[in-house]
XYZ file of C-alpha atoms in Angstrom:
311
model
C 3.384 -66.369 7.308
C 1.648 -68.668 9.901
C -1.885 -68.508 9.016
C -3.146 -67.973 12.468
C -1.271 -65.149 12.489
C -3.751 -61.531 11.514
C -3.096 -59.062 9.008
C -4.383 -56.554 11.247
C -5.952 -56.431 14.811
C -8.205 -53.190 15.705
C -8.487 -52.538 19.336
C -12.026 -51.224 19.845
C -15.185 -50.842 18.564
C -15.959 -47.087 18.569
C -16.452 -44.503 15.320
C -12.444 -44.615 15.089
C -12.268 -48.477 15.389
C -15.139 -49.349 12.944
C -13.797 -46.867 10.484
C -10.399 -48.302 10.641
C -11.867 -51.500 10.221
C -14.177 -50.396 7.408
C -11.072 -49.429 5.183
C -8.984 -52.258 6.348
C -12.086 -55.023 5.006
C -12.652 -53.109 2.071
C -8.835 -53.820 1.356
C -8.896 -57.327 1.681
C -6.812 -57.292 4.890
C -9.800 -59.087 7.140
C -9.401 -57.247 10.203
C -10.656 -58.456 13.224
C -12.178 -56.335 15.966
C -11.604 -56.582 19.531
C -14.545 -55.150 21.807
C -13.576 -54.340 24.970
C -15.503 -53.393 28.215
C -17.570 -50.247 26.356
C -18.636 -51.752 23.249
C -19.587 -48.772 20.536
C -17.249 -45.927 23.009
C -18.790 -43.288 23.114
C -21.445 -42.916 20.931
C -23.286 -45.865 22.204
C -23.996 -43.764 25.278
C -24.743 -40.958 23.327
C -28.591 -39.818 22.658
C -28.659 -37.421 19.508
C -25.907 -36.549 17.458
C -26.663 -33.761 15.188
C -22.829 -32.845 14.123
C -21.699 -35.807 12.058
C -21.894 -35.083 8.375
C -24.935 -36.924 6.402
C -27.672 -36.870 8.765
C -29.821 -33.841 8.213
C -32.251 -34.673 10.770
C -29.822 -36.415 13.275
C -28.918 -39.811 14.354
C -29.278 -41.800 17.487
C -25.184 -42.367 18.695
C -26.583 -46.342 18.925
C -27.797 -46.098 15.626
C -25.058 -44.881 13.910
C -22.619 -47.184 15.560
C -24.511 -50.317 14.540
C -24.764 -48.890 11.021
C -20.909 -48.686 11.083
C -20.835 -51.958 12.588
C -22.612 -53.267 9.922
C -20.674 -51.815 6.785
C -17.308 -53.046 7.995
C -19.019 -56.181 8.872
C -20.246 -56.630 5.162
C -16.784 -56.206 3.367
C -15.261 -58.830 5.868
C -14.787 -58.111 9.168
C -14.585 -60.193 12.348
C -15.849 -59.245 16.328
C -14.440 -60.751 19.348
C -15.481 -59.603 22.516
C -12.403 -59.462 24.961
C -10.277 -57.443 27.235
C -6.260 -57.386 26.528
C -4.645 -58.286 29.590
C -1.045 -57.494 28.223
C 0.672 -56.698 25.048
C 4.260 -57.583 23.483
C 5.360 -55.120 20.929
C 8.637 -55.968 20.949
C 8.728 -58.451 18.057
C 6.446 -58.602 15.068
C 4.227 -60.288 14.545
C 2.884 -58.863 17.832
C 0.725 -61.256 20.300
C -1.514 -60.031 22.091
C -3.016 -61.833 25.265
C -6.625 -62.046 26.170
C -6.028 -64.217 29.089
C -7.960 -66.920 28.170
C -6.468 -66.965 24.575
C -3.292 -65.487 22.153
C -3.639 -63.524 19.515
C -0.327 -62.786 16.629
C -0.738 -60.181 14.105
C 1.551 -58.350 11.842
C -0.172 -55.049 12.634
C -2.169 -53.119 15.089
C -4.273 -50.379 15.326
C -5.102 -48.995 19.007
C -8.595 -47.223 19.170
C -9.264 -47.947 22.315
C -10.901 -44.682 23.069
C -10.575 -42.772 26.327
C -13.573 -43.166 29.089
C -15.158 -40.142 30.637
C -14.747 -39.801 34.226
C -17.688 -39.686 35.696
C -19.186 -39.028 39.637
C -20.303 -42.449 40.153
C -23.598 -42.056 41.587
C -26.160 -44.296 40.585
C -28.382 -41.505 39.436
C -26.212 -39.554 37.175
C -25.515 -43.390 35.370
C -29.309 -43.326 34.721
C -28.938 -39.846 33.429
C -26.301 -40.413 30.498
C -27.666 -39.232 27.806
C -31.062 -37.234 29.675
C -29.011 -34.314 30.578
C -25.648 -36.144 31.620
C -22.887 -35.558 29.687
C -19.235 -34.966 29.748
C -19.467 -33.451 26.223
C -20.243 -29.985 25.850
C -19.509 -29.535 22.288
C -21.963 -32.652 21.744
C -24.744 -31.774 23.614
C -24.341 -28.045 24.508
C -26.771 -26.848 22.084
C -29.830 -28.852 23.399
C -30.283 -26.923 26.128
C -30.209 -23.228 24.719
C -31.845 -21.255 26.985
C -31.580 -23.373 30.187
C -29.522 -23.297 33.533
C -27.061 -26.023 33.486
C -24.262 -26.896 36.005
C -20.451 -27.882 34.855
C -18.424 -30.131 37.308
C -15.060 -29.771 37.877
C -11.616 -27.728 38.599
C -8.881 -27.693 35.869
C -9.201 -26.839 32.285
C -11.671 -28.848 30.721
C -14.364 -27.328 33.462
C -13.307 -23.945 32.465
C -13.458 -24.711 28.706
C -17.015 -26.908 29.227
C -18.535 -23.633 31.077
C -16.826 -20.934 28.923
C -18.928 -22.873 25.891
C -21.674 -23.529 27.333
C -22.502 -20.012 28.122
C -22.961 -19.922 24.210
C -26.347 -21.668 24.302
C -27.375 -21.347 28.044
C -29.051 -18.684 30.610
C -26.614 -19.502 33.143
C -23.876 -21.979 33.954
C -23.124 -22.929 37.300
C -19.732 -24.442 38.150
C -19.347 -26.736 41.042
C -16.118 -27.481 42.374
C -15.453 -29.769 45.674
C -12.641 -27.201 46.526
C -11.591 -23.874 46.574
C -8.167 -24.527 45.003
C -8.945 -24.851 41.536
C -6.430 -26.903 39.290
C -7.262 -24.943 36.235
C -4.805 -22.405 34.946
C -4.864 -19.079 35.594
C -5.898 -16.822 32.328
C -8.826 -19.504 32.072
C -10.325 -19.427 36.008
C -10.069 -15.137 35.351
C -12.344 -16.226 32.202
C -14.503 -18.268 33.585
C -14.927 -15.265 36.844
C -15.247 -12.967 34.843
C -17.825 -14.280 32.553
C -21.307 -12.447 33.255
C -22.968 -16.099 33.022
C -21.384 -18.181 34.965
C -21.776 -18.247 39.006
C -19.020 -20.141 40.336
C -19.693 -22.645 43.511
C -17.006 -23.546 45.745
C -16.937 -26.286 48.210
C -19.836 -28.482 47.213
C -20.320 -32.361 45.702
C -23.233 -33.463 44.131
C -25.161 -36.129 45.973
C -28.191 -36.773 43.606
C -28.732 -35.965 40.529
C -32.589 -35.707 39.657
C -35.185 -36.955 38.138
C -34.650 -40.261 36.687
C -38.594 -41.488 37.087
C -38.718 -38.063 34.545
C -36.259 -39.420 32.734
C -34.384 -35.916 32.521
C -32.135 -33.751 34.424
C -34.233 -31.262 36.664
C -31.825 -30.602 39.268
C -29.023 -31.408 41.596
C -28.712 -32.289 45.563
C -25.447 -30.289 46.883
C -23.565 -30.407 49.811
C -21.125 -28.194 50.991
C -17.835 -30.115 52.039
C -17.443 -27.899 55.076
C -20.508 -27.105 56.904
C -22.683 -30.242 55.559
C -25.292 -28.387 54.416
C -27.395 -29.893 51.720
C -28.870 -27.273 48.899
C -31.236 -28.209 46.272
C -29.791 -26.273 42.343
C -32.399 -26.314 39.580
C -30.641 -26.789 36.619
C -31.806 -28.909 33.047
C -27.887 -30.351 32.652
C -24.848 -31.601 34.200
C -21.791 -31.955 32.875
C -18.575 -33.541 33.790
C -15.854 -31.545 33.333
C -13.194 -33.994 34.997
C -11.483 -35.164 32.360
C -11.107 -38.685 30.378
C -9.099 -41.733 31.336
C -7.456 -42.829 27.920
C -7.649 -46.711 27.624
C -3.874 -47.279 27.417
C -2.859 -49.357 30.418
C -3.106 -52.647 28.967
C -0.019 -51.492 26.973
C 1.990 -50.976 30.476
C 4.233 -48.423 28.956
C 5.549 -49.885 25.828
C 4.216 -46.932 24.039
C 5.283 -43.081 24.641
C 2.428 -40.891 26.397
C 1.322 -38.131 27.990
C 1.438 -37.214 31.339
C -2.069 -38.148 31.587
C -1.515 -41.367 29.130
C -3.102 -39.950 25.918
C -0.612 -41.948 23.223
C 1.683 -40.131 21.588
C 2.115 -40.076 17.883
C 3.670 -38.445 15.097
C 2.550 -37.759 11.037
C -1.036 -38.257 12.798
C -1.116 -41.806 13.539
C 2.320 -43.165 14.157
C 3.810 -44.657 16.838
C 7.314 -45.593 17.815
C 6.935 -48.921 16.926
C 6.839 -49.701 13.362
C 3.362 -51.831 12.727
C 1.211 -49.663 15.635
C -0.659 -47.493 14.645
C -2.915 -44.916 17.420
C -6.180 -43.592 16.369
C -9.226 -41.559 17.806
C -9.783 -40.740 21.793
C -6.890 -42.688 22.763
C -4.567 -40.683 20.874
C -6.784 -37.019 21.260
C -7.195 -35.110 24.231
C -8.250 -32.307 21.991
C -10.659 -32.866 19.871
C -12.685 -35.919 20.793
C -15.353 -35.847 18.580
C -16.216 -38.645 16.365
C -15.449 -37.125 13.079
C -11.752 -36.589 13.718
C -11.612 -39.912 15.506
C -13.456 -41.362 12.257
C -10.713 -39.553 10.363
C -7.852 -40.803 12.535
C -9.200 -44.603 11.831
C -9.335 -44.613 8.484
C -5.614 -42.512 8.432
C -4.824 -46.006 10.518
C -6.139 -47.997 7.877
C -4.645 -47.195 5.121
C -1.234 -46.963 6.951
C -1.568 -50.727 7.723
C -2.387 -51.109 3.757
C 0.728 -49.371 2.806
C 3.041 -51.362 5.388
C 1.876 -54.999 4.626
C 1.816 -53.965 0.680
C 5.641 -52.515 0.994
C 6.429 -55.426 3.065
C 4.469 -58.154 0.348
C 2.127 -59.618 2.197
């Protein structure tokens, strides 16, 4: 084998990727990492994380990505910042293209995470992580016994509300319509539901305070008349769904209808020597102990190949 070309190439740098690349150093395989435009995923944007195992007290998201970082790191791993501009995965090894530079290697794992869709206003990006979030299950329970507003119309708004109404006073759900995308048995849930008031009609304009540093409330405006409305509430968050991180691969790869990758026997692709792992792969459970789990599932998949195949 060319000695240029890689063992194994991880794309991205989140819990899924660093765990993938943990297991792949520790075999001897020298991995090397390729950071794209959201260095960490996730959890670098992330405040506290209370919910991963082995951290009694919590963890900063930052922290415990750089601790990752490090352990893979240790046992032999190499970092490249760069985005893929195109991929052929039609012959092995596979090259990848960074524009500026070509990259071969006999396997690859894709952990290129999915990005939250977010408003776009400057203030709610100075929020992430003060009260912005587009992960209920993450940061739901910090505001027990608060008012906190949901964004958005289809499913994942429905599902964001329905469990936030676990740990909050009241949930308010804005929607910039009154045709809601979401399916039917879950908008009756959501009406239904004794604590959540559902707002039709309105965007958010501001979201306030960042001088405060927190989330203390929201400018509205109603899409119709134009009135603005001021909604005291300690959180927002984005129900709108997540952009998967897959277009680089322009199709080669079978997905979704909303381009999650599809695999089989967890982490399988169609093409022999790809493997899929964490957000990129999971619409469902997007947390970063699955896609932790899903890496190192990657990982040792690569091991098995390039040991069956004697290299």
């Amino acid at each position: 084998m060319n000695s240029s070309v890689r063992n194994v190439v991880i794309v991205g740098s989140g819990c899924s990727g660093l765990t993938a690349a943990i297991y792949a150093a520790r075999a001897n395989l020298r991995p090397l990492v390729l950071e794209g435009h959201e260095p960490g995923g996730q959890l670098s944007i992330t405040s506290e994380v209370e919910n991963f195992p082995g951290f009694p007290a919590g963890i900063m998201g930052p922290e415990l990505i750089e601790n990752m970082r490090k352990q893979a790191e240790r046992f032999g791993t190499e970092y490249k910042m760069g985005h893929i501009v195109s991929a052929d995965l039609t012959k092995r090894p596979f090259t990848l293209n960074l524009g500026h530079e070509k990259i071969e290697t006999m396997t690859l794992i894709i952990a290129s995470g999915a990005s939250a869709r977010w408003l776009g206003l400057p203030s709610e990006q100075a929020l992430i992580g003060h009260g912005v979030s587009s992960c209920a299950t993450c940061d739901g329970f910090f505001f027990s016994g608060k008012e906190v507003a949901v964004i958005g119309g289809g499913d994942s708004a429905m599902e964001e509300a329905l469990f936030l109404t676990r740990f909050a006073t009241k949930v308010k759900l804005l929607h910039r319509s009154d045709n809601f995308r979401a399916s039917k048995i879950m908008l009756e849930r959501a009406q239904k539901h004794e604590k959540i008031d559902i707002v039709s009609n309105v965007v958010v304009e501001e979201v306030h305070d960042v001088a405060a540093q927190e989330v203390t409330g929201l400018t509205l405006r109603n899409v119709k008349s134009g009135e603005r409305m001021q909604l005291p509430v300690s959180a927002m968050f984005l129900g709108i769904g997540h952009e998967p991180n897959a277009k680089w691969l322009h199709g080669q790869l079978d997905s979704d209808h909303d381009g999650y990758l599809k695999t089989h026997d967890y982490v399988f692709t169609k093409v022999k020597g790809v493997f899929a792992c964490g957000d990129v792969q999971d619409r469902r459970y997007r947390q970063a102990i699955t896609a932790a789990g899903t890496g190192c599932m990657a990982a040792m998949e690569v091991e098995k190949l390039l040991e069956e195949e004697g290299r």
